[in-house]
Short mmCIF file of C-alpha atoms in Angstrom, two decimals:
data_model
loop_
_atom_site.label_atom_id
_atom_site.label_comp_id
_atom_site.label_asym_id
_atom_site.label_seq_id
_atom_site.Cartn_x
_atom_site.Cartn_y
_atom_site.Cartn_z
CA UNK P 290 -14.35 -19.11 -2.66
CA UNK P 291 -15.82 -21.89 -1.79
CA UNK P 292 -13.93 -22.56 1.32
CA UNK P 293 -12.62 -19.78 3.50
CA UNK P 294 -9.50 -22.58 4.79
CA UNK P 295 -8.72 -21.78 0.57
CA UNK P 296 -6.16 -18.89 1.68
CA UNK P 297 -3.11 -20.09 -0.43
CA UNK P 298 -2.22 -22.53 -2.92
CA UNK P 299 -0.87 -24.88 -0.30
CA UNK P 300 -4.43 -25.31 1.35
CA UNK P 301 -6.01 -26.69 -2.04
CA UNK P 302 -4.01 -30.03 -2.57
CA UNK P 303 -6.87 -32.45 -4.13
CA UNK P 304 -8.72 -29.33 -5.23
CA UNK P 305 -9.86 -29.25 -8.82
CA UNK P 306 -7.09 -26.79 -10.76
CA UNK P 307 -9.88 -24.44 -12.15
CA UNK P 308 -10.67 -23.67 -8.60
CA UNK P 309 -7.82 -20.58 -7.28
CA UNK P 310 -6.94 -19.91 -3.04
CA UNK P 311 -7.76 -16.38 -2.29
CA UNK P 312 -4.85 -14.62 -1.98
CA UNK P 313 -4.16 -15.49 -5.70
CA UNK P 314 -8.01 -13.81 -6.35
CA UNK P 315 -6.78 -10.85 -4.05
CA UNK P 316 -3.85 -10.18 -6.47
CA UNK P 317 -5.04 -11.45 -10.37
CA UNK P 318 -8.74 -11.15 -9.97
CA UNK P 319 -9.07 -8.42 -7.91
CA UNK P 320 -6.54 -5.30 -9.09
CA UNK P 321 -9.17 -2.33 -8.84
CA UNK P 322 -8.58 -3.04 -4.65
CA UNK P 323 -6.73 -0.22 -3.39
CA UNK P 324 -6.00 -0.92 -0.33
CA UNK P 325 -5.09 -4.60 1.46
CA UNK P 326 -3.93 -5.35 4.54
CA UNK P 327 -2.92 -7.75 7.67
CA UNK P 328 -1.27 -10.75 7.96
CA UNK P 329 -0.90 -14.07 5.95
CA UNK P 330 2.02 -13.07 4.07
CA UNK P 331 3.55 -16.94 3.61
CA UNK P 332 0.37 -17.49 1.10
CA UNK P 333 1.45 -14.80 -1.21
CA UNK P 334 5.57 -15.47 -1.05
CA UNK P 335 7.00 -18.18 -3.07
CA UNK P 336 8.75 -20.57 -2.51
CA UNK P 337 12.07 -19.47 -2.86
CA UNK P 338 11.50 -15.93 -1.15
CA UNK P 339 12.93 -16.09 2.53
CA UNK P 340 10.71 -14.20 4.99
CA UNK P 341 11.52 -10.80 5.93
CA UNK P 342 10.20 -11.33 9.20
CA UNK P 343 11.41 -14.90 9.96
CA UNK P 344 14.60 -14.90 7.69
CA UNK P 345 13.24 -18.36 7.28
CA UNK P 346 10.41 -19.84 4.36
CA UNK P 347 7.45 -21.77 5.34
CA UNK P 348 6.00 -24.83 3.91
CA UNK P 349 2.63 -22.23 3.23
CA UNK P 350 4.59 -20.97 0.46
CA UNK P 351 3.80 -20.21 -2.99
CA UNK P 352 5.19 -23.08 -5.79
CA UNK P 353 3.22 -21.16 -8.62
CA UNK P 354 4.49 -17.70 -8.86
CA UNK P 355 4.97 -14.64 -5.94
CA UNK P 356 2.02 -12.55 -5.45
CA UNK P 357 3.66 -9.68 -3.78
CA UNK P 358 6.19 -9.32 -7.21
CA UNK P 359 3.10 -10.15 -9.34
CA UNK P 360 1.12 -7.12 -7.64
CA UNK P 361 4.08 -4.84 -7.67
CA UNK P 362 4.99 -5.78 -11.15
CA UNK P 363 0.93 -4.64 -12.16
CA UNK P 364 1.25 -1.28 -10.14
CA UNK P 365 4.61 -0.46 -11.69
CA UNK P 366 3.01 -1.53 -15.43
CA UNK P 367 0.24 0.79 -14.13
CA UNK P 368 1.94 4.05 -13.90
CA UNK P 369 0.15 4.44 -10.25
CA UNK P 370 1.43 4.95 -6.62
CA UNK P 371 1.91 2.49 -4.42
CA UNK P 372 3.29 0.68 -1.73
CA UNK P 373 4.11 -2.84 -0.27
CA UNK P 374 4.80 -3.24 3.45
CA UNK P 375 5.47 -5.44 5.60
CA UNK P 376 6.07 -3.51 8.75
CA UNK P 377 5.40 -0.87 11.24
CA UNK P 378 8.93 1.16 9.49
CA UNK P 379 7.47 0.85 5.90
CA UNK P 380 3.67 1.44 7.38
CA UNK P 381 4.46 4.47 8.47
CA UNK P 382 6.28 5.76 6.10
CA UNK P 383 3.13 5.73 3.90
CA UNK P 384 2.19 8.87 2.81
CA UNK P 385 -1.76 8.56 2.06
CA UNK P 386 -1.63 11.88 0.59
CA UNK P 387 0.67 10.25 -2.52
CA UNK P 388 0.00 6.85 -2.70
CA UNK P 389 -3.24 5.36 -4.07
CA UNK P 390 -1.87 1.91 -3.66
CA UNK P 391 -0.90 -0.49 -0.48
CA UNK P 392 -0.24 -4.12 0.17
CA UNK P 393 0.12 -4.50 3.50
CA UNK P 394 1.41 -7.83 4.95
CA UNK P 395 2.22 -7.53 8.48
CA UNK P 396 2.79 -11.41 9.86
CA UNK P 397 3.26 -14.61 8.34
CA UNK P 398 0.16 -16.16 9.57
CA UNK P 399 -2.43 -14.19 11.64
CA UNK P 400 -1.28 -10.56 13.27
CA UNK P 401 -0.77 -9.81 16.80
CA UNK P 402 -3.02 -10.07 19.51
CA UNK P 403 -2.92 -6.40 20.84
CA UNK P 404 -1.74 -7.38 23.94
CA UNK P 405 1.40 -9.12 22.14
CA UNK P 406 2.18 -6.54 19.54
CA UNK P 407 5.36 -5.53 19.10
CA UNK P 408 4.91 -1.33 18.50
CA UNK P 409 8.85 -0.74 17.50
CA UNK P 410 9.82 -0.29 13.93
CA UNK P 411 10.18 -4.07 13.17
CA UNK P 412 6.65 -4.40 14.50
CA UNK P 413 2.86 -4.15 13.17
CA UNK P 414 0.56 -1.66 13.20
CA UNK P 415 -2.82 -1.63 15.29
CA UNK P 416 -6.60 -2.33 13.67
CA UNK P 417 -7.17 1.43 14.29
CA UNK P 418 -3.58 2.59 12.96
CA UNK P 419 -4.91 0.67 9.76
CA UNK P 420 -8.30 1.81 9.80
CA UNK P 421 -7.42 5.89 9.88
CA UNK P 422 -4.17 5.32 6.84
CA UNK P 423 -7.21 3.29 4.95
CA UNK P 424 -9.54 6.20 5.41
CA UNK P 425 -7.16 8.89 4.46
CA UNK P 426 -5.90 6.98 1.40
CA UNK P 427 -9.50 5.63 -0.02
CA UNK P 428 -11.05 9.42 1.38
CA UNK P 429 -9.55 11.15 -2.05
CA UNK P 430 -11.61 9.30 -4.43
CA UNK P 431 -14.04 11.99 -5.01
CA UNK P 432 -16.32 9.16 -5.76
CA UNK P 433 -16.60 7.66 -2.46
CA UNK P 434 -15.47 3.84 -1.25
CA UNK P 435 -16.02 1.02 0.59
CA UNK P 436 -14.13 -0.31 3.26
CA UNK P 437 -14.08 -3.31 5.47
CA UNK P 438 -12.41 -3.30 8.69
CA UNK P 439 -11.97 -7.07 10.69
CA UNK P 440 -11.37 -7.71 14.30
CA UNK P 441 -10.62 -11.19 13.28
CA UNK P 442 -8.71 -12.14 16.57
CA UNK P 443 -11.32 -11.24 19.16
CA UNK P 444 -12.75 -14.71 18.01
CA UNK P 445 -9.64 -16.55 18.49
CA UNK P 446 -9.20 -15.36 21.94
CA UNK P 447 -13.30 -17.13 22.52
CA UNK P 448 -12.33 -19.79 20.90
CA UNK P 449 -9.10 -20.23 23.49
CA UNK P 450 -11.59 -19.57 26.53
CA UNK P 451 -9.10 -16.25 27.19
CA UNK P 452 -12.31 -13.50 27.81
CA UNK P 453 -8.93 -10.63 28.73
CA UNK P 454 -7.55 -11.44 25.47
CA UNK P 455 -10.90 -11.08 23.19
CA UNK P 456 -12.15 -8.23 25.28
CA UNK P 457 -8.54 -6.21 24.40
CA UNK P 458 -8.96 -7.11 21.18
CA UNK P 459 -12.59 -5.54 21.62
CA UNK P 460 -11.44 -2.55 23.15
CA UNK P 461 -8.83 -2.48 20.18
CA UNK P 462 -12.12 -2.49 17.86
CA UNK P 463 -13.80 -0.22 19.92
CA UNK P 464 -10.99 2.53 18.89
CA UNK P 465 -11.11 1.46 15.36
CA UNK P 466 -14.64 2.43 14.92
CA UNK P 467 -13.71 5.22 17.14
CA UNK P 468 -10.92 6.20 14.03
CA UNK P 469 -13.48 6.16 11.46
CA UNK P 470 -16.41 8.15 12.59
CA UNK P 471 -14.07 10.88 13.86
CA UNK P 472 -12.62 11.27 10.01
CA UNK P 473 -15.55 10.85 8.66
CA UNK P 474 -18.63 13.01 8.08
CA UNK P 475 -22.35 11.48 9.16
CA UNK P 476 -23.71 13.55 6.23
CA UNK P 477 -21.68 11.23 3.68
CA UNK P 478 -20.70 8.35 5.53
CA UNK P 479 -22.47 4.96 6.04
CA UNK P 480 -20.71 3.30 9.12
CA UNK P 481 -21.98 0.10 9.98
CA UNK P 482 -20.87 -2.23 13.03
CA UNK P 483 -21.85 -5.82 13.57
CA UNK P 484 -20.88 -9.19 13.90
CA UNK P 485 -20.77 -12.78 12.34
CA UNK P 486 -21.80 -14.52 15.19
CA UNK P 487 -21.73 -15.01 19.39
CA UNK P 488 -19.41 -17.00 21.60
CA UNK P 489 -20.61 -19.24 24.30
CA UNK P 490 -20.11 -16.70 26.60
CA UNK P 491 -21.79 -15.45 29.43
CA UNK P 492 -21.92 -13.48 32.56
CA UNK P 493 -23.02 -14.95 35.90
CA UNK P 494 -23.35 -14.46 39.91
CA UNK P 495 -24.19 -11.29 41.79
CA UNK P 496 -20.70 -9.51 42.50
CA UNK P 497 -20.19 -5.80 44.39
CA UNK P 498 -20.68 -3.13 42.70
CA UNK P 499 -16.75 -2.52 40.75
CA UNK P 500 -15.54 -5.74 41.07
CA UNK P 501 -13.13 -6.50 38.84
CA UNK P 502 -15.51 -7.67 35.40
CA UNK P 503 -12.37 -10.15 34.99
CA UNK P 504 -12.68 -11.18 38.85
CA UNK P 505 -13.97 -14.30 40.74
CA UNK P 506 -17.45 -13.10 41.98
CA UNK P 507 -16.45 -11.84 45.38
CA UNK P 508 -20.31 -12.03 47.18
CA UNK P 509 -20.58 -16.15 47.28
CA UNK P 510 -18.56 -19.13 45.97
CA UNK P 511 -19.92 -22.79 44.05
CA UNK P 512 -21.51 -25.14 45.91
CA UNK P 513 -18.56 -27.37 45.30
CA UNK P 514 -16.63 -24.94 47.63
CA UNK P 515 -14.95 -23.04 44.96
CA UNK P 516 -14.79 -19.65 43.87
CA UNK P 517 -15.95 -18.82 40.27
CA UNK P 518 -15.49 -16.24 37.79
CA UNK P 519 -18.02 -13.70 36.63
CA UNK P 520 -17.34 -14.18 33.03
CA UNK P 521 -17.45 -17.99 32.13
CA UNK P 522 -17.82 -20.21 28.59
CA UNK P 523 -20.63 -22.96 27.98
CA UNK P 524 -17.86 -24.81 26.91
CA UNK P 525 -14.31 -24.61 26.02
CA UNK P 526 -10.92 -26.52 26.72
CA UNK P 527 -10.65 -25.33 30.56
CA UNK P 528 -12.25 -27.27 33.20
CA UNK P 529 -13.58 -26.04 36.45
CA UNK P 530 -10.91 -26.04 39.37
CA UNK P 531 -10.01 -24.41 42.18
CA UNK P 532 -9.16 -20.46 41.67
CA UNK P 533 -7.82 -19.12 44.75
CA UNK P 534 -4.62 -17.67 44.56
CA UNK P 535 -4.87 -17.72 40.91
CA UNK P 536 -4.83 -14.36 38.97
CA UNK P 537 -7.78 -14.31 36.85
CA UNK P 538 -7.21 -11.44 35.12
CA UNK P 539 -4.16 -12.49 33.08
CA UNK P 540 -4.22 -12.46 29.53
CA UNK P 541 -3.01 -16.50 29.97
CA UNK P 542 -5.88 -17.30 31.93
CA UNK P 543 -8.39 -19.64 30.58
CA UNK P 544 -12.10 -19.02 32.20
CA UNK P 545 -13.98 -22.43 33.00
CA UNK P 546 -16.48 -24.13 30.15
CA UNK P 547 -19.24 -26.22 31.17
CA UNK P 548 -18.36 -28.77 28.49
CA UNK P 549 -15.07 -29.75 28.18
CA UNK P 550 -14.02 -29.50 24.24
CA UNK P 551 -10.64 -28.94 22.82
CA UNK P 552 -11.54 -25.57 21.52
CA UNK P 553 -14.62 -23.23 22.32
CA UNK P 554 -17.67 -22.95 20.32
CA UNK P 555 -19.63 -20.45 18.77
CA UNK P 556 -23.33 -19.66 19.60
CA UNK P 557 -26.65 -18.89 18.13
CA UNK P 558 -28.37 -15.64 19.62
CA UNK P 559 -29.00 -12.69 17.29
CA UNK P 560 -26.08 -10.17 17.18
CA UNK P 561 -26.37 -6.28 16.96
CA UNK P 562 -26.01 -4.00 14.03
CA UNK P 563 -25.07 -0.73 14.97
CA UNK P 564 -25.10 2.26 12.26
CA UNK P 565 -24.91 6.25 11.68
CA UNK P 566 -24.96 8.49 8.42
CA UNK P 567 -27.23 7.96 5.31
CA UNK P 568 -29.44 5.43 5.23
CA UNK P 569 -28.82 4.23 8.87
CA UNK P 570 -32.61 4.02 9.27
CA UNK P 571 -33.23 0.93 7.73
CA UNK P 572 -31.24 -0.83 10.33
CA UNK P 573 -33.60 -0.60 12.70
CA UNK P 574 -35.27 -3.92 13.85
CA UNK P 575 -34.27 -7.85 13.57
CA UNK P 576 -32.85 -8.73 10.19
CA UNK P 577 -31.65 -11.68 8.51
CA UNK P 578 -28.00 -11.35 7.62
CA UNK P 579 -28.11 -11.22 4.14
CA UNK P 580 -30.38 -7.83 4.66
CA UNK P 581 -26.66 -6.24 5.38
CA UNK P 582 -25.56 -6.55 2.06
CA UNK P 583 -28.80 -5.08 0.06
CA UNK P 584 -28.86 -1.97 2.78
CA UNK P 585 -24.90 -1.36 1.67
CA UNK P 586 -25.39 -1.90 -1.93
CA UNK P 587 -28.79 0.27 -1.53
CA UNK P 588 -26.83 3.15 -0.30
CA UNK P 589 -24.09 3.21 -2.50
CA UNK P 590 -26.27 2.72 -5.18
CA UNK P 591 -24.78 0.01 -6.67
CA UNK P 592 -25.70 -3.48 -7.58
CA UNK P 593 -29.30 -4.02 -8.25
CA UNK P 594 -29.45 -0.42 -7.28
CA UNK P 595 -27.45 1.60 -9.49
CA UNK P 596 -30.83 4.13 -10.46
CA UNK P 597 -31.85 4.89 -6.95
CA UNK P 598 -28.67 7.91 -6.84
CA UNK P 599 -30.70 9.53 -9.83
CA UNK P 600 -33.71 10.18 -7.96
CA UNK P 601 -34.28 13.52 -6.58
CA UNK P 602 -34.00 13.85 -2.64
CA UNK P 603 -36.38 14.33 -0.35
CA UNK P 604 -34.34 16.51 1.55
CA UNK P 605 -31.13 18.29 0.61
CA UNK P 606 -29.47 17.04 4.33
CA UNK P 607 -27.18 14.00 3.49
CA UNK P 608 -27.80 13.82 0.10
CA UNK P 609 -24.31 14.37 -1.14
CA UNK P 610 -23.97 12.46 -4.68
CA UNK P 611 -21.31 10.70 -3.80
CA UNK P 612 -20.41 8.68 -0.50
CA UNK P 613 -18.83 5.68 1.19
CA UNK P 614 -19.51 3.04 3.23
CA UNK P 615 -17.13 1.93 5.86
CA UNK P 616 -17.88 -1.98 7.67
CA UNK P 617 -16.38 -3.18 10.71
CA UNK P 618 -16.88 -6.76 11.39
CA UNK P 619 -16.54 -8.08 14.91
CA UNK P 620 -15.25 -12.09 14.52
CA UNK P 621 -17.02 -11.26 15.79
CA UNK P 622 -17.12 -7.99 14.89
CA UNK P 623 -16.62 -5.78 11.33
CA UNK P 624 -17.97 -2.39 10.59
CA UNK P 625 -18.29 -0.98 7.24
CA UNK P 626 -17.82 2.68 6.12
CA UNK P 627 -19.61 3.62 3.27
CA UNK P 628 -18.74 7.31 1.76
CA UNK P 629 -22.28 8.33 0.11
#
């Protein structure tokens, strides 16, 4: 795509009509996916669908067609197992021994932040709830897969200057990747973890030993006679004022940006790339981020690397014929799992 704001058809008004919004490609140009899922379920309904959720449409709405009747419709023409949800009741009544198929759609627009989410029947289920029914479904193809896993919403708590709400979302992520490397083997499994990009975030002052990480630093205040947090933004849409009696570490509290701006930025340092299993060793040093892809494709042998699998091994340890790759992604942060 060349726009990632191309998510339904109702984000490509003045778009030329050859050009399609990606949840159309998800469904008609992309039917060997077995497994999708998280929110933006108004760019796949039509028009005329009420929510299931909302009991309600929304103006995101399909005009063309619906894409969750279009991609049952192909599954039933298919002969194969599957299943659409579109919450935590239907999620979990997934059995990922049976069903080689999901659509997943858990919120109209973007899912939950952690801290928000609803974990009753009617409700969605977590990144690492996902992650483990993904594993266990895509883990019976006896020739491995790959899977992406998204903490899309640690981002939009940055972006909001809210460091308790995109630190639970981490911790959420943190468990996700947790998830995967406890199903998986190291001896067939490529896990990667990394990120798209920093925040203009930082960490600042000399606090005690334990203070609260979410806490005003307790040792010395501004010289503007103020007390200040330990975690602050370079910018953001919170200006500096006076914290005392305020609770800082309240998932509604906004840390302080140097520059005022309605919505905080990203930044430029070089993020981490953290990996175990096969061919984890060539993630070691500073790469460009385009490496990521030829590494994955490398180790599944696939690609421009489909005769590299033929080779004899070195060694007999990890060098199972077929694998996966699993990818988390930090928004920052992803991880892949590759099954090798």
């Amino acid at each position: 795509s060349a726009s990632r704001g191309w998510e339904g058809l109702s984000n490509m008004e003045g778009v030329e009509s050859q050009c399609t919004d990606i949840a159309y490609q998800l469904v008609m140009n992309n039917s060997d996916i077995d497994v999708l899922m998280g929110g933006g379920r108004r760019f796949f309904l039509s028009m005329n669908k009420t929510d299931p959720e909302l009991n309600r449409t929304s103006s995101y709405q399909r005009w063309d067609l619906d894409l969750v009747d279009e991609w049952l419709r192909r599954k039933q023409e298919e002969n194969v197992s599957h299943s659409y949800v579109w919450n935590n009741e239907g999620f979990n009544a997934i059995n990922p021994q049976t069903t080689d198929y999901v659509l997943g759609l858990f919120e109209s627009s973007h899912m939950q932040y952690e801290y928000q989410r609803d974990t009753g029947p009617k409700g969605e289920p977590s990144l690492a709830e996902m992650t483990q029914k993904a594993i266990e479904i895509l883990g019976r193809n006896d020739k491995g897969f790959f899977l992406l896993v998204e903490g899309g919403r640690i981002d939009h708590g940055h972006h909001a200057s809210q460091a308790a709400v995109a630190l639970s979302e981490t911790v959420m992520f943190d468990k996700a990747v947790q998830v995967a490397k406890e199903i998986t083997n190291d001896d067939d499994t490529l896990l990667v973890v990394t990120a798209d990009h920093s925040h203009a975030f930082m960490m600042a002052g000399y606090p005690s030993r334990g203070n609260d990480i979410l806490g005003v630093v307790d040792t010395e205040i501004g010289e503007d006679d103020m007390p200040y947090t330990t975690l602050t933004y370079g910018n953001g849409p919170q200006q500096r004022r006076n914290l005392t009696g305020i609770d800082t570490t309240a998932f509604t509290f906004r840390q302080s940006g140097v520059v005022p701006l309605g919505s905080e930025t990203h930044a430029g340092e070089d993020v981490p790339v953290y990996a175990s299993g096969p061919m984890s060793h060539l993630f070691v040093g500073t790469h460009e981020q385009n490496y990521i892809t030829h590494v994955l494709a490398y180790a599944s042998c696939v690609g421009p690397y489909p005769g590299r699998c033929a080779v004899p091994p070195v060694s007999t340890i990890g060098s199972a014929t077929s694998g996966s790759v699993i990818s988390f992604l930090l928004l920052s942060i992803s991880f892949f799992l590759c099954w090798l």
